[in-house]
Amino acid sequence: MGSNVSDVLTLDDVRLGGKVVLYRVDVNSPLEPSSGAFLDDSRLRAIIPTLRTLQNSKVVILGHQSRPGKIDFTNMEQHADRISRLIGKKVKFVSDICGDRALTEIRELKTGEMIFLDNIRMHKDENSMKKSSLENTAKSEIVEKLSSVIDVYVTDAFAASHRNSPSLTGFYDSVPCIAGHLMSKEIDNLEIAVNDPPRPYVAILGGAKCDDSLKVAKNLIEKQIIDTITVVGVVGNLMLWASGVDIGERNKSFIRNSLGDDFEATWEMAIFLYKNHKEYFLLPTDVAVEVNGNRVAMNISELPTEYPIYDIGITTLQEIRPLMTDAGCILWNGPASYFELPGFAFGTIEILNMCTESPAITIVGGGHTSSLVSNRGVVDLVTHNSTGGGACLTMLSGGSMPVIESLKRSNDKFRSLLSHLGLNK
Ligand code: 3PG
Ligand code: MG
């Protein structure tokens, strides 16, 4: 889609000391069901660099947690507390979004102070305008009220940048909208993966999101920027099946059930990709199945199996390794195995090791894969660990990214007005 940080405003373009900054983040985090405690706070950690840059501004943080009706749909109080601890400075939680209370708190902010407003998905417009145009999201009360008390809007909500809604896309026309450090880093790195990868370019697509993974594969093939697509995990099983290997009823049913209504379209896409582009794909040559809780190795020629396929095998890993060593760029999205099960972490951890050992640019897609990289403490050994799950896959598959579009529009309108607005460096 050709976006890059030169056509959006970034924190390097502006001086925000003393200004009121509305800072939209995506700190939507997995919570432990009984206690509500954070299971992974990576998205909170990822916004710290921008908060540090904004330490001489008046900062109003805005974000969402989960969706209305879900058990982890909470207010943002503990997000505010966790950020306070991470930056060592009080972040006051304000349980309002754009009512009088919020507007008064914002007007009374002093330089250096930070508040966190309530879960933006508690406001009806945020949920009802999900399919609206950017123009419509700009007409929401959320934008009208908040833009009257702020100087600029900064966003690091990359993980929601495939979504439309007033707090994500509605501010482009009222105030300068600026990409935060996290947003700039996400755009820069994913741009490399989707437009300009050093070759050879190797993608490892795994996990269970077969539909999204195949869209990514198709986009990279059509753009003629990919050299090898290694399919692992459930995506690997699907492509084996599409190549004519009988993976067994149980494994086929799992794929059918997990895709639900999307099965037919995804199956057709798998057949299409295999038939027309098989030269790009590296399919597993061996797997591991689970038999009564044990790992049992199996060559592809021994299939079908009545047991679930939960990992790739050693021969497959040996085929992948030299490709990873020689790659100029590696994209990894989705685990190679059911790694939470004892005995089946092997394939995924081996791929992780290959990524961290390779001299290539390594870009890791969000969700399970990036959590694994964070939990293993190897974030510094990959080039980029994305905070976006759906957003990352949408960008890699060439889909529309309304938040980036909104940033571009705001850049078009406001870049030449920065000095007039007292924001220039
Ligand atoms: C996410 O975690 O996927 C983002 O925060 C977006 O949330 P959503 O998928 O509920 O829109
Ligand atoms: Mg999501």
XYZ file of C-alpha atoms and ligand atoms in Angstrom:
437
model
C 0.000 0.000 0.000
C 3.065 2.171 -0.099
C 2.676 4.024 3.180
C 5.807 4.990 4.966
C 6.647 7.358 7.717
C 7.602 10.112 5.298
C 3.950 10.662 4.432
C 2.707 10.788 7.987
C 3.712 13.251 10.716
C 5.987 11.744 13.365
C 7.256 12.900 16.735
C 10.452 13.985 14.960
C 8.471 16.624 13.058
C 6.911 18.403 16.017
C 7.661 20.093 19.319
C 4.979 19.280 21.860
C 6.293 20.866 25.093
C 3.364 22.372 27.057
C 0.785 21.149 24.501
C -2.310 19.111 25.300
C -1.790 15.759 23.585
C -4.531 13.178 23.145
C -2.562 9.931 22.994
C -4.484 6.957 21.531
C -2.874 3.655 22.447
C -3.717 -0.010 22.022
C -3.007 -1.558 25.392
C -5.709 -4.200 24.960
C -4.132 -7.030 26.958
C -4.866 -10.628 27.916
C -6.202 -10.697 31.497
C -6.262 -13.619 33.905
C -9.976 -14.571 34.037
C -10.406 -14.874 37.824
C -8.186 -12.045 39.107
C -8.230 -9.769 36.060
C -4.423 -9.406 36.351
C -2.311 -8.784 33.238
C -1.052 -11.993 31.643
C 1.157 -10.044 29.242
C 1.935 -6.338 29.553
C 4.024 -6.007 26.373
C 1.635 -3.517 24.791
C 1.933 -1.306 27.882
C 5.712 -1.512 27.775
C 5.691 -0.683 24.063
C 4.223 2.805 24.609
C 6.824 3.901 27.160
C 9.214 5.512 24.609
C 6.447 7.835 23.381
C 5.363 8.673 26.945
C 8.967 9.634 27.694
C 9.046 11.934 24.669
C 5.782 13.491 25.882
C 6.955 14.064 29.443
C 6.837 17.862 29.042
C 3.342 17.839 27.534
C -0.121 17.522 29.083
C -1.007 13.967 28.183
C -4.482 12.458 27.877
C -4.240 8.720 27.246
C -7.117 6.969 25.531
C -7.473 3.262 24.813
C -9.706 0.201 24.841
C -9.745 -3.117 26.630
C -11.569 -5.992 24.921
C -15.108 -5.558 23.589
C -18.475 -4.863 25.282
C -20.054 -8.080 26.539
C -16.772 -9.933 27.025
C -15.541 -10.934 30.467
C -12.311 -8.942 30.106
C -14.155 -5.736 29.116
C -12.958 -3.551 32.012
C -12.284 0.074 32.812
C -8.712 1.337 32.327
C -7.767 1.806 35.962
C -5.255 -0.987 36.171
C -3.767 0.023 32.814
C -3.193 3.505 34.312
C -1.637 1.960 37.427
C 0.664 -0.305 35.430
C 1.866 2.602 33.288
C 2.453 4.670 36.441
C 4.707 1.919 37.717
C 6.498 1.480 34.395
C 7.352 5.164 33.998
C 7.679 5.985 37.688
C 5.169 8.825 37.567
C 1.494 9.136 38.555
C -0.995 8.514 35.752
C -4.448 9.418 37.073
C -7.391 7.310 35.932
C -10.458 9.414 35.025
C -13.637 7.400 34.705
C -15.138 9.409 31.863
C -14.477 9.716 28.127
C -15.759 12.993 26.729
C -18.269 14.202 29.304
C -17.899 17.320 31.498
C -15.714 15.498 33.999
C -13.175 14.444 31.343
C -13.163 17.860 29.681
C -12.609 19.622 33.001
C -9.755 17.280 33.932
C -8.140 17.906 30.551
C -8.475 21.700 30.819
C -6.887 21.614 34.289
C -3.867 19.494 33.289
C -0.479 21.001 34.059
C 2.651 20.416 32.000
C 4.147 17.033 32.855
C 0.848 15.559 34.077
C -0.820 12.502 32.564
C -4.353 11.147 32.833
C -5.903 7.982 31.420
C -9.538 8.233 30.280
C -11.961 5.335 30.495
C -12.355 2.438 28.069
C -13.290 4.172 24.820
C -15.430 1.187 23.831
C -17.820 2.235 26.616
C -18.899 5.035 24.259
C -21.612 3.963 21.826
C -20.098 5.739 18.783
C -16.859 3.810 19.098
C -18.695 0.535 18.585
C -21.447 1.612 16.192
C -19.089 3.348 13.725
C -16.814 0.374 13.087
C -17.901 0.127 9.470
C -18.151 3.889 8.911
C -16.064 5.959 6.552
C -13.270 8.125 7.966
C -15.501 11.139 7.273
C -18.281 9.729 9.443
C -15.994 8.802 12.309
C -14.850 12.461 12.239
C -18.419 13.563 13.019
C -18.699 11.634 16.285
C -19.285 13.391 19.584
C -16.023 11.813 20.759
C -14.073 13.856 18.199
C -16.165 16.984 18.551
C -15.806 17.156 22.347
C -12.201 16.028 22.733
C -10.787 18.041 19.840
C -12.094 21.220 21.514
C -9.670 20.742 24.439
C -6.534 19.282 22.795
C -3.751 20.657 20.590
C -2.680 17.461 18.831
C -3.482 13.776 18.572
C -0.701 11.199 18.772
C -1.386 7.547 18.017
C 0.485 4.382 18.827
C -2.614 2.207 18.326
C -0.996 0.174 15.574
C -2.624 -3.016 16.868
C -6.029 -1.525 16.023
C -4.973 0.241 12.828
C -7.033 -2.118 10.666
C -10.138 -0.733 12.419
C -12.297 2.336 11.835
C -13.781 4.189 14.784
C -13.908 7.781 16.064
C -11.008 7.493 18.502
C -8.845 5.727 15.926
C -9.577 7.532 12.662
C -11.787 10.556 13.410
C -9.318 13.289 14.376
C -7.462 13.787 11.078
C -9.355 16.938 10.100
C -9.596 18.699 13.473
C -6.045 18.533 14.846
C -2.628 17.395 13.577
C -2.451 13.604 13.950
C 1.018 12.286 14.629
C 2.471 8.774 14.627
C 4.095 7.930 17.972
C 7.394 6.068 18.193
C 5.687 2.660 18.270
C 3.452 3.440 15.294
C 6.450 4.729 13.288
C 8.458 1.609 14.131
C 5.597 -0.702 13.174
C 5.002 1.083 9.861
C 8.720 1.233 9.020
C 9.376 -2.441 9.696
C 6.210 -3.884 8.232
C 6.797 -1.727 5.150
C 10.070 -3.592 4.714
C 8.243 -6.923 5.026
C 5.524 -5.973 2.580
C 7.353 -3.797 0.062
C 11.098 -3.778 0.286
C 12.638 -6.888 1.878
C 16.339 -7.645 1.418
C 16.479 -10.964 -0.505
C 16.350 -13.864 -0.117
C 13.069 -13.262 1.699
C 11.719 -16.193 3.729
C 8.285 -16.193 5.344
C 7.328 -18.718 7.986
C 3.572 -18.822 8.280
C 2.047 -20.951 11.002
C -0.496 -20.933 13.787
C -4.169 -21.571 13.254
C -5.219 -18.414 11.365
C -5.137 -20.161 7.978
C -7.297 -17.636 6.150
C -5.144 -14.644 7.125
C -1.887 -16.515 6.526
C -2.887 -17.501 2.997
C -3.849 -13.899 2.232
C -0.359 -12.855 3.326
C 1.201 -15.595 1.153
C -0.862 -14.527 -1.862
C 0.054 -10.859 -1.446
C 3.796 -11.540 -1.128
C 3.706 -13.847 -4.177
C 1.729 -11.381 -6.282
C 4.165 -8.608 -5.397
C 7.028 -10.908 -6.441
C 9.035 -10.079 -3.354
C 9.100 -13.480 -1.658
C 11.526 -16.361 -2.224
C 10.274 -19.111 0.104
C 7.089 -19.530 2.129
C 7.549 -22.153 4.814
C 4.165 -23.306 6.071
C 4.016 -24.841 9.536
C 1.432 -25.365 12.288
C -2.183 -25.684 11.157
C -1.362 -23.641 8.027
C 1.211 -26.315 7.154
C -1.370 -29.069 7.659
C -3.836 -27.259 5.405
C -1.263 -26.825 2.632
C -0.228 -30.484 2.915
C -3.887 -31.425 2.506
C -4.259 -29.030 -0.465
C -1.182 -30.637 -2.056
C -2.963 -34.006 -2.031
C -1.640 -35.507 1.235
C -4.340 -37.191 3.329
C -3.672 -35.736 6.803
C -6.391 -37.840 8.470
C -10.049 -37.138 9.310
C -9.333 -35.679 12.717
C -6.875 -33.108 11.363
C -9.174 -32.228 8.470
C -12.147 -31.739 10.818
C -10.054 -29.483 13.041
C -9.285 -27.219 10.085
C -12.898 -27.261 8.865
C -14.280 -26.451 12.318
C -11.792 -23.766 13.186
C -12.448 -21.935 9.893
C -16.245 -22.338 10.106
C -17.930 -20.269 7.385
C -14.542 -19.261 5.995
C -13.554 -22.837 5.231
C -14.685 -22.998 1.584
C -12.987 -19.760 0.543
C -9.801 -20.656 2.406
C -9.726 -24.144 0.919
C -10.101 -22.704 -2.590
C -7.299 -20.259 -1.887
C -5.048 -23.097 -0.651
C -5.740 -25.125 -3.811
C -5.160 -22.060 -5.986
C -1.850 -21.233 -4.317
C -0.587 -24.807 -4.474
C -1.650 -25.316 -8.080
C -0.248 -22.053 -9.404
C 2.618 -21.241 -7.086
C 3.885 -24.458 -5.508
C 7.483 -23.475 -6.233
C 7.325 -20.879 -3.441
C 6.133 -23.281 -0.755
C 8.232 -25.417 1.558
C 5.849 -28.006 3.015
C 6.622 -30.158 6.074
C 8.231 -33.487 5.181
C 7.701 -34.909 8.656
C 5.463 -34.150 11.613
C 4.868 -35.148 15.235
C 1.516 -36.481 16.400
C 0.160 -36.870 19.907
C -0.533 -40.452 20.984
C -1.856 -40.749 24.565
C 0.030 -37.644 25.633
C 3.283 -38.675 23.922
C 5.118 -37.165 20.976
C 5.438 -39.624 18.094
C 7.436 -38.711 14.978
C 5.882 -39.516 11.614
C 7.054 -39.085 8.046
C 4.573 -37.515 5.607
C 4.606 -40.815 3.663
C 3.142 -42.530 6.768
C 0.020 -40.334 6.729
C -2.998 -40.453 7.135
C -3.089 -40.619 10.896
C -5.942 -40.874 13.358
C -3.901 -38.748 15.816
C -3.642 -34.943 15.938
C -0.628 -33.413 14.201
C 0.842 -30.990 16.750
C 4.332 -30.207 15.442
C 6.690 -30.354 12.500
C 9.544 -32.889 12.580
C 13.322 -32.771 12.664
C 13.836 -33.316 8.921
C 11.588 -30.361 8.152
C 13.525 -28.204 10.608
C 16.786 -29.278 8.961
C 15.406 -28.108 5.623
C 14.333 -24.755 7.056
C 17.606 -23.968 8.861
C 19.872 -23.152 5.857
C 17.175 -20.933 4.359
C 17.055 -18.956 7.589
C 20.837 -18.703 7.818
C 21.098 -17.331 4.268
C 18.019 -15.077 4.328
C 18.187 -11.297 3.939
C 14.777 -10.947 5.551
C 12.641 -13.318 7.627
C 8.973 -12.844 8.420
C 7.621 -15.153 11.093
C 3.963 -15.269 11.986
C 2.319 -18.121 13.876
C 3.769 -21.012 15.877
C 4.923 -24.244 14.248
C 3.419 -26.398 16.971
C 0.975 -26.683 19.823
C 3.796 -25.332 21.954
C 1.818 -25.021 25.185
C 1.654 -28.847 25.369
C 4.608 -30.617 26.983
C 6.582 -32.352 24.259
C 5.331 -30.151 21.446
C 7.211 -26.885 21.979
C 10.154 -28.220 19.968
C 9.347 -27.004 16.431
C 8.281 -23.539 17.553
C 11.308 -23.042 19.804
C 13.664 -24.240 17.044
C 12.136 -21.686 14.650
C 12.482 -19.022 17.338
C 16.160 -19.945 17.740
C 16.711 -19.807 13.985
C 15.158 -16.320 13.904
C 17.285 -15.011 16.752
C 20.477 -16.595 15.369
C 20.022 -15.433 11.773
C 21.831 -12.258 10.658
C 18.729 -11.399 8.562
C 16.225 -8.638 9.271
C 13.718 -10.577 11.377
C 10.150 -9.386 11.639
C 7.835 -11.215 14.010
C 4.068 -10.899 13.636
C 1.854 -10.123 16.613
C -0.248 -12.400 18.779
C 1.109 -15.742 20.028
C 4.390 -15.423 18.177
C 5.302 -12.029 19.578
C 4.191 -13.045 23.103
C 6.536 -16.007 22.856
C 9.406 -13.743 21.814
C 8.645 -11.423 24.758
C 8.178 -14.215 27.285
C 11.450 -15.863 26.277
C 13.228 -12.551 26.785
C 14.646 -12.384 23.253
C 12.953 -9.204 21.974
C 16.361 -7.595 21.473
C 17.464 -10.479 19.238
C 14.832 -9.832 16.554
C 14.612 -6.704 14.418
C 10.940 -6.073 15.102
C 8.394 -7.771 17.343
C 5.012 -6.435 16.235
C 2.333 -5.509 18.758
C -0.373 -6.055 16.142
C -2.114 -9.390 15.560
C -4.955 -8.758 13.109
C -3.456 -5.385 12.161
C -0.114 -6.919 11.263
C -1.706 -9.632 9.115
C -3.957 -7.090 7.406
C -0.991 -4.904 6.529
C 1.053 -7.879 5.304
C -1.813 -9.053 3.143
C -2.187 -5.636 1.513
C -5.529 -4.908 3.193
C -6.796 -1.471 4.121
C -5.321 0.254 7.168
C -7.724 3.076 8.088
C -5.573 4.467 10.913
C -2.587 4.919 8.588
C -4.888 6.450 5.969
C -6.176 8.890 8.587
C -2.604 9.828 9.552
C -1.793 10.497 5.896
C -4.811 12.748 5.472
C -3.868 14.700 8.553
C -0.309 15.053 7.254
C -1.676 16.419 3.960
C -3.725 19.019 5.788
C -1.443 20.022 8.665
C 2.217 19.571 7.646
C 2.423 23.044 6.135
C 0.568 24.568 9.118
C 2.875 23.295 11.871
C 4.724 26.578 12.395
C 1.488 28.554 12.323
C 0.199 26.251 15.080
C 3.394 26.676 17.115
C 4.295 23.008 16.761
C 7.364 23.156 14.554
C 10.769 22.086 15.793
C -6.545 -6.421 19.124
O -6.070 -6.782 20.191
O -6.796 -7.182 18.173
C -6.770 -4.949 18.959
O -6.720 -4.299 20.188
C -8.065 -4.658 18.256
O -9.100 -5.177 19.015
P -10.341 -5.814 18.270
O -9.854 -6.991 17.492
O -11.296 -6.167 19.380
O -10.904 -4.739 17.380
Mg -8.372 -8.554 17.447
